[in-house]
Short mmCIF file of C-alpha atoms and ligand atoms in Angstrom, two decimals:
data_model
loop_
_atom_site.label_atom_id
_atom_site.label_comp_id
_atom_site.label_asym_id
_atom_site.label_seq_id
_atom_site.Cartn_x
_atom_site.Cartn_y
_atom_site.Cartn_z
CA UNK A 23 113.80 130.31 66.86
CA UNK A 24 110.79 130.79 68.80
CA UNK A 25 108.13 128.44 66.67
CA UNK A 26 111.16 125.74 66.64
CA UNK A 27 110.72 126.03 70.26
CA UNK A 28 107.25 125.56 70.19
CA UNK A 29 107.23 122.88 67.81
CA UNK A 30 109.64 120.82 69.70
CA UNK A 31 108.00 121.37 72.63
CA UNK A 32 104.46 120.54 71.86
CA UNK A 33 105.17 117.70 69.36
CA UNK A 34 108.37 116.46 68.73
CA UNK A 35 110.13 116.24 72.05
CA UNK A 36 106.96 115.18 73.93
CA UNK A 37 108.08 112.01 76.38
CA UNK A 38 106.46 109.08 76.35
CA UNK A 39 103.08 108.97 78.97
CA UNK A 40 102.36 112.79 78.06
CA UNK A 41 99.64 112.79 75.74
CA UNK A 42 100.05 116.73 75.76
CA UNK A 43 101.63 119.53 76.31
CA UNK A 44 99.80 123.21 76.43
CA UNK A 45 100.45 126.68 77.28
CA UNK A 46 97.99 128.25 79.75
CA UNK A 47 95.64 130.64 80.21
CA UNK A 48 93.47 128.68 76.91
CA UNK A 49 90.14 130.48 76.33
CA UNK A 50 89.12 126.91 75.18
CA UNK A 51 89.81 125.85 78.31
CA UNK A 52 87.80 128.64 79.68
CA UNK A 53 84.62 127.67 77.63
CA UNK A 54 84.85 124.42 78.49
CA UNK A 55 84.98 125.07 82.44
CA UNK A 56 81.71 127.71 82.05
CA UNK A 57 79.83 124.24 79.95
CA UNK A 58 80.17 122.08 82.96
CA UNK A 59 76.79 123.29 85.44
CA UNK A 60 77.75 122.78 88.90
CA UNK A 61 76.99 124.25 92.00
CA UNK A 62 78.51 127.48 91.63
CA UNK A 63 80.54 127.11 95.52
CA UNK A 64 82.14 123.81 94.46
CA UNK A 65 83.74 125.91 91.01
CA UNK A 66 84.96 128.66 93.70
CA UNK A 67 86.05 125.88 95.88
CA UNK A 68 88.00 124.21 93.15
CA UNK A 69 90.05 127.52 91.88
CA UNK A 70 90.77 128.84 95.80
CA UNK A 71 92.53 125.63 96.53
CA UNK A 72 94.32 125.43 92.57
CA UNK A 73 95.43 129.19 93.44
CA UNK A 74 96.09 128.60 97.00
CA UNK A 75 98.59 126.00 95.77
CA UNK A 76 100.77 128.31 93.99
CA UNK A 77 100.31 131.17 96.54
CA UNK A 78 101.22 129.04 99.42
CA UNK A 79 103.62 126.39 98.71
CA UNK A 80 106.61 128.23 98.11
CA UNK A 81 106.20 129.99 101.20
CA UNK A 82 104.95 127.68 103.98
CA UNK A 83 107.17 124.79 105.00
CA UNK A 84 106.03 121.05 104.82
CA UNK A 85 106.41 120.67 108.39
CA UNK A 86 104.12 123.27 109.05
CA UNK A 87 101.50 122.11 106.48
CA UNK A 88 102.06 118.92 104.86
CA UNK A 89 100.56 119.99 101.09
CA UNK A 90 101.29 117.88 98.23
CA UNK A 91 99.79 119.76 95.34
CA UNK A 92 97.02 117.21 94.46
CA UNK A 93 93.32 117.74 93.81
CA UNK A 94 91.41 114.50 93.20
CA UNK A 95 87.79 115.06 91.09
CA UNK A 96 85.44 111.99 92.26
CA UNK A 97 82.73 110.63 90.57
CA UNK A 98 80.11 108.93 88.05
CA UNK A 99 81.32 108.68 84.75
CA UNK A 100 80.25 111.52 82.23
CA UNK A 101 79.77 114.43 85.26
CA UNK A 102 82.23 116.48 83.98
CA UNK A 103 85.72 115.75 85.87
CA UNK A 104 87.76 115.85 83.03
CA UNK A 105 86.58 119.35 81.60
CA UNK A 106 86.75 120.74 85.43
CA UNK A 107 90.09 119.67 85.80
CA UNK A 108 91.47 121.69 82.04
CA UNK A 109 89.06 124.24 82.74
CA UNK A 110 90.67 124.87 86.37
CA UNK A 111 94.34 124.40 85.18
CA UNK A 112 93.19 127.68 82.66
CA UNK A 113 91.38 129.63 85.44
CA UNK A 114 94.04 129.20 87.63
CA UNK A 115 96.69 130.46 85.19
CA UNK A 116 94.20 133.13 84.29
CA UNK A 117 94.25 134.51 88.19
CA UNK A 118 98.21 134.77 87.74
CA UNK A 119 97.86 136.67 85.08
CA UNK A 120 99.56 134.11 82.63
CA UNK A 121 102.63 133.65 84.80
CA UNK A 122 104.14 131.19 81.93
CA UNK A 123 101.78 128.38 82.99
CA UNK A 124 101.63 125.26 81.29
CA UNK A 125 99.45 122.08 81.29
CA UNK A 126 100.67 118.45 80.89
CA UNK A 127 97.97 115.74 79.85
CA UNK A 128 98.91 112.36 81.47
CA UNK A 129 98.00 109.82 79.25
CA UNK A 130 98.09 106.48 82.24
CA UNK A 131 97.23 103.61 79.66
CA UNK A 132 100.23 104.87 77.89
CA UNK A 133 102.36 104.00 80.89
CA UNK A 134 100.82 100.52 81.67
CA UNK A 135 103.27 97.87 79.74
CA UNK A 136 102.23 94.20 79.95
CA UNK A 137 106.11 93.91 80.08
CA UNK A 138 107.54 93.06 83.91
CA UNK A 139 108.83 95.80 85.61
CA UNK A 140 108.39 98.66 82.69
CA UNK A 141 105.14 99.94 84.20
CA UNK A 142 107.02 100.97 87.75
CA UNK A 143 110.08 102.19 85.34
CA UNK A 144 107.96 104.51 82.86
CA UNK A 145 106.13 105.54 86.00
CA UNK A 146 109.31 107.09 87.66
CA UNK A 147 110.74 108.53 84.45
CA UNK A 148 107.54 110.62 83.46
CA UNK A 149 107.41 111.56 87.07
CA UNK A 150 111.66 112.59 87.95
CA UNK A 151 112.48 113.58 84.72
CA UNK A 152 109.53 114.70 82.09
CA UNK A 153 107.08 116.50 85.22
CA UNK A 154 110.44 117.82 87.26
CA UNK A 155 111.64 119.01 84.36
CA UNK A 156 108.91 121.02 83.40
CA UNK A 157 108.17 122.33 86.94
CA UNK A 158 111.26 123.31 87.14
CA UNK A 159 110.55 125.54 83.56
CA UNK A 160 107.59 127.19 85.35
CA UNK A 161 104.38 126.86 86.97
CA UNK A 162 103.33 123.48 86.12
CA UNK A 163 99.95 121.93 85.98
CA UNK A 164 99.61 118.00 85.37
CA UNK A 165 96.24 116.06 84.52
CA UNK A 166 96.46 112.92 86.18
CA UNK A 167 92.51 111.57 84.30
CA UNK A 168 91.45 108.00 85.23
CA UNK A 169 94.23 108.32 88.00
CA UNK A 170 93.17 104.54 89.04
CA UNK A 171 95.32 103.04 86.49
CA UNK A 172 98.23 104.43 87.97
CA UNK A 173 97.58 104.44 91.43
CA UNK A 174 95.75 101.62 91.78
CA UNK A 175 94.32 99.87 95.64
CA UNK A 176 97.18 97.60 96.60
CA UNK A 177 95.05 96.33 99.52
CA UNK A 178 92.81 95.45 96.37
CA UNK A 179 94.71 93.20 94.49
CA UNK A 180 95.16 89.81 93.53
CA UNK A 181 97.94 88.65 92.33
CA UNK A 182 96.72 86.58 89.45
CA UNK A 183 94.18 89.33 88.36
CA UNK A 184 96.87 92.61 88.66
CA UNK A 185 99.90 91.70 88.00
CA UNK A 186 102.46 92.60 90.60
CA UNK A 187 103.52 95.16 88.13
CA UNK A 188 101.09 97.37 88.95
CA UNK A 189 101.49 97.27 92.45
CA UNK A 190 104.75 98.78 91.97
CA UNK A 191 103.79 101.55 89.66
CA UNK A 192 101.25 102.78 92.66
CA UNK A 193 104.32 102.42 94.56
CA UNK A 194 106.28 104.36 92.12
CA UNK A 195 103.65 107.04 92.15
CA UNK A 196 103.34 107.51 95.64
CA UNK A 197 107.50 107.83 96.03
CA UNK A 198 107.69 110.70 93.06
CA UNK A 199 104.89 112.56 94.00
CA UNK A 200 106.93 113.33 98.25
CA UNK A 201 109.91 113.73 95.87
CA UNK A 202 107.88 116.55 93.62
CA UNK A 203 105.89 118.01 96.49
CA UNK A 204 109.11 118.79 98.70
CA UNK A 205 111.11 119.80 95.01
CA UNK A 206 108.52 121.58 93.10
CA UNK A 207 106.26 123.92 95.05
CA UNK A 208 104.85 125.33 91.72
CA UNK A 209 103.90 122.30 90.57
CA UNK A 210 100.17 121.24 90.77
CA UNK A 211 98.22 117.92 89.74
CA UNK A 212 94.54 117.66 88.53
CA UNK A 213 93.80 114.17 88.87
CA UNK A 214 90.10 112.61 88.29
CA UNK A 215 88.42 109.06 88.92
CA UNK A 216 84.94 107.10 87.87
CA UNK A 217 86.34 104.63 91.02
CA UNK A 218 87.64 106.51 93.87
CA UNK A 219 86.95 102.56 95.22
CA UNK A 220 89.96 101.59 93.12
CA UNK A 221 92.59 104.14 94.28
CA UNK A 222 95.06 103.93 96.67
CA UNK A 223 94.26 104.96 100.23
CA UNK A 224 97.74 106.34 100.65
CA UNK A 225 97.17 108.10 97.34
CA UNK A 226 94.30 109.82 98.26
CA UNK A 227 95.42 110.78 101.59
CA UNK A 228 98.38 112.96 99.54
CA UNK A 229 95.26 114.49 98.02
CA UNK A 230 95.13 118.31 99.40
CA UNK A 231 91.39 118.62 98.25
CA UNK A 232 89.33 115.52 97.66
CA UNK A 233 85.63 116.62 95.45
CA UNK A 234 83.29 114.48 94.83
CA UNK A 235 81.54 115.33 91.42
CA UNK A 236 77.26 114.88 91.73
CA UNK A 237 75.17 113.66 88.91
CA UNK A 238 73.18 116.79 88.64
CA UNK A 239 70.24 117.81 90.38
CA UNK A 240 66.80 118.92 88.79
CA UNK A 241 67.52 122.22 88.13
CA UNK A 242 71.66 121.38 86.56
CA UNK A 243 69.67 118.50 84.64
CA UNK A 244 67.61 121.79 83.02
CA UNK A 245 70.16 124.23 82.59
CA UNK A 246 72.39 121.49 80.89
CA UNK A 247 69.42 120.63 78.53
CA UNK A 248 68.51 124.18 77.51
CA UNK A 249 72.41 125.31 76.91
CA UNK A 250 72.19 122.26 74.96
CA UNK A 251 69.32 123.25 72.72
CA UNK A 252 70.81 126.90 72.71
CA UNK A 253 73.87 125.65 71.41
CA UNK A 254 71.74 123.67 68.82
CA UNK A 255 70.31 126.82 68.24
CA UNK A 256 73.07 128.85 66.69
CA UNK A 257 72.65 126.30 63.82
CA UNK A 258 69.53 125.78 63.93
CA UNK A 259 67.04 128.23 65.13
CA UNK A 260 63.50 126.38 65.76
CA UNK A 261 65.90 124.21 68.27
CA UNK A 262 66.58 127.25 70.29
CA UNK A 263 63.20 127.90 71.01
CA UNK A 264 62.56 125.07 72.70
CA UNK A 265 64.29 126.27 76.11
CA UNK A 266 61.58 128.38 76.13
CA UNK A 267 58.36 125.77 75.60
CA UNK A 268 56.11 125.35 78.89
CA UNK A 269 57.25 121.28 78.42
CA UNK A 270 60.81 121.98 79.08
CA UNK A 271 61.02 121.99 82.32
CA UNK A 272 59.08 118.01 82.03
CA UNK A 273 62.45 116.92 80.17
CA UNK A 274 64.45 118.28 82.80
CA UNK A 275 62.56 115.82 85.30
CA UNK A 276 62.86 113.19 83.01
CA UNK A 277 66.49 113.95 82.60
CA UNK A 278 67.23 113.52 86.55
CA UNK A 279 69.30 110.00 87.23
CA UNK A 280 71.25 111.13 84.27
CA UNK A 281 74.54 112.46 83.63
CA UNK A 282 75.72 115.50 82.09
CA UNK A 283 77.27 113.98 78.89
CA UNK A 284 74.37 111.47 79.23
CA UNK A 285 71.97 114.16 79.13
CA UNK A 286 73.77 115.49 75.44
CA UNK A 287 73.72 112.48 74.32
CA UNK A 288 70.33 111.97 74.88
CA UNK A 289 69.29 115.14 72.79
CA UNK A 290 71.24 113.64 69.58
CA UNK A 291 69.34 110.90 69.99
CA UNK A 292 66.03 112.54 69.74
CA UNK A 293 67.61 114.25 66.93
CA UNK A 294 67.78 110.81 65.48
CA UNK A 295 64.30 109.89 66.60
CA UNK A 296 63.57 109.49 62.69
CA UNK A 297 64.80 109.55 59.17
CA UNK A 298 63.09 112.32 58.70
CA UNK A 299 64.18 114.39 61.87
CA UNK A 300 68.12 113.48 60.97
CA UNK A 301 67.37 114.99 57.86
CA UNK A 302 65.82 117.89 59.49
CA UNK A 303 66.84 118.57 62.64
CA UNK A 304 64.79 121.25 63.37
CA UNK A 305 61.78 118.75 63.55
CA UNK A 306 62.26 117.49 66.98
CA UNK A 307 59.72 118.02 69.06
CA UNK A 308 59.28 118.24 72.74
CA UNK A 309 58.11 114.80 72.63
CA UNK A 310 60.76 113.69 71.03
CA UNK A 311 62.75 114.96 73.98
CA UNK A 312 60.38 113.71 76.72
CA UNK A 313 61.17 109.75 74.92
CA UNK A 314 64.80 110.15 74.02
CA UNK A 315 65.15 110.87 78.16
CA UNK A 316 63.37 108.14 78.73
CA UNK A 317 64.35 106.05 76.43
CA UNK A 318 68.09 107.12 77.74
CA UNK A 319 67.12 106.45 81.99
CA UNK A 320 65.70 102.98 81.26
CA UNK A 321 68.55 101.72 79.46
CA UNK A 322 70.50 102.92 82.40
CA UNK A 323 68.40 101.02 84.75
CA UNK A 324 68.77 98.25 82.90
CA UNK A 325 72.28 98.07 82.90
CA UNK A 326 73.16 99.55 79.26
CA UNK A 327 70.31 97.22 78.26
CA UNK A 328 67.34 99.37 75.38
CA UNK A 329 64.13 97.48 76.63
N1 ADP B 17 77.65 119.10 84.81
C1 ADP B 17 77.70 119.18 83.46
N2 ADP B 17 77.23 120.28 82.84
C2 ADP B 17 77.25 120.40 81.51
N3 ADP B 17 77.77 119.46 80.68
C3 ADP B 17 78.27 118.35 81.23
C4 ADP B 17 78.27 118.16 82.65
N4 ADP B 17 78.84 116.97 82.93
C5 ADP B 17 79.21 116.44 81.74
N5 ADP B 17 78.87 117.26 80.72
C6 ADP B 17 79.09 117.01 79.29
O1 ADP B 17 79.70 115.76 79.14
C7 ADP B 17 80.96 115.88 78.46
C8 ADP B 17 81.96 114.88 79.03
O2 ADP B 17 82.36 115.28 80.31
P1 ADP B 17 83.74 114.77 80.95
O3 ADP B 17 84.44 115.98 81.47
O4 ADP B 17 84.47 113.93 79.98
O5 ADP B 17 83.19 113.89 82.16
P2 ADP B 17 83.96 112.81 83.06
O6 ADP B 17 85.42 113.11 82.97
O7 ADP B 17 83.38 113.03 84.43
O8 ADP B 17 83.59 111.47 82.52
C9 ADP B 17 81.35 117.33 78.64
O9 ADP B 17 82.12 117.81 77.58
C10 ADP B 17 80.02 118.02 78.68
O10 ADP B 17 79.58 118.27 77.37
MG1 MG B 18 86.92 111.78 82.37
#
């Protein structure tokens, strides 16, 4: 009875725009939010006002503090929004002590129909009936990533460019989410964007906690790089002693300007800075490093363009 429960819920019955469906605490989840370096006051910040939401809503009426249940993560691609926002939703259930939490994954392309009208319609039926209906099974925490696709800048758009279809799914948006936040006090949304430029005004001004997401700072750019080659290291041992070479801390210099996932990337390309390395990973070399990084920055200066 119980794993046909869980099987319809997690596959078969999942409506359309939720790309999926997961119960919370997730130690996955929990690795994933201690991978993402960021100032360790911003992570605090980010699970007092997720916890605060559940603690307070049901309690407090909307007169007295208009709270909608949004969190909006800004910034540069590849800085980690995404993994914040599903490693939050699990630390959050994890200070309830489970609680029967349970995270939805908004999928917005899925929603976006070039047919008239559908956009607005699929809009309001994830919203009233898929999100309502969970939140009103239980705490309820909804990723909203790349939220500028669904609540795009009406004061932004053309006509000709964005069809008018759009417009009405940020419309759409905006009406559910005053219907959910009056309904659904246990109800919380994670939303992220690479353009806070591109969403709504009235969108974020629902948003109870706007972060902006850095590109890290010298010393993230070497902690990211040596958990990196640490990781690397479990595999492949003459990796993870390069954290400790008296060059490292050059490659984190040369690693500032990038992002996090940039910063990855960049070490499997030096891992690919011959046939012979591929092969062998545990040839790379500090200079190896040193040009992958800035091999990586000057194709970013150029615009995606290698010199
Ligand atoms: N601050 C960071 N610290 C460590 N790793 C990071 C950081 N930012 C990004 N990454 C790496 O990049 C990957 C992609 O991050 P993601 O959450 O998708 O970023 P975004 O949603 O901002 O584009 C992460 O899984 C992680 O490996
Ligand atoms: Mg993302």
């Amino acid at each position: 009875m119980r794993n046909l429960a869980a099987v319809r819920e997690d596959d078969l019955n999942r409506p359309k725009g939720i790309q999926r469906m997961r119960r919370l605490p997730d130690p996955k989840l929990g690795a994933l939010w201690d991978s993402i370096i960021l100032d360790d006051r911003l992570k605090a910040q980010l699970i007092s006002q997720a916890m605060l939401n559940f603690t307070l809503r049901g309690k407090i009426d909307r007169s007295v503090i208009p709270l909608h249940g949004v969190i909006l993560l800004v910034g540069p691609p590849g800085t980690g929004k995404t993994s914040l926002a599903r490693g939050l939703a699990h630390r959050t259930a994890e200070s309830f002590q489970g609680g029967g939490f349970r995270l939805l994954e908004v999928e917005p392309h899925a929603l976006t129909s070039s047919a008239m009208g559908k956009t607005q319609r699929a809009v309001s039926d994830l919203f009233s009936q898929s999100i309502a209906e969970a939140a009103a099974g239980g705490p309820t925490i909804v990723l909203l990533d790349e939220v500028e696709t669904l609540a795009a800048d009406r004061s932004k758009m053309s006509l000709e460019a964005n069809p008018i279809d759009i417009h009405r799914a940020t419309d759409a948006v905006l009406v559910q989410l005053d219907a959910l936040a009056d309904q659904h006090p246990n109800l919380l949304f994670l939303a992220t964007s690479n353009f806070p430029q591109a969403v709504d005004a009235a969108f974020t001004s629902r948003c109870d906690l706007v972060m902006h997401v850095p590109l890290p700072d010298r010393e993230a750019c070497g902690r990211i790089l040596k958990e990196c080659l640490s990781g690397l290291g479990k595999t492949y041992p003459a990796i993870g002693k390069l954290p400790a070479s008296p060059h490292i801390e050059r490659c984190a210099a040369e690693c500032v300007g990038l992002d996090g996932r940039a910063i990855r990337k960049m070490v499997a390309n030096a891992l690919a800075s011959s046939p012979q390395t591929a092969m062998n990973p545990e040839r790379v070399t500090i200079e190896d490093l040193l040009a992958a990084a800035r091999a990586a920055k000057a194709s970013r200066t150029q615009g995606g363009k290698t010199p």
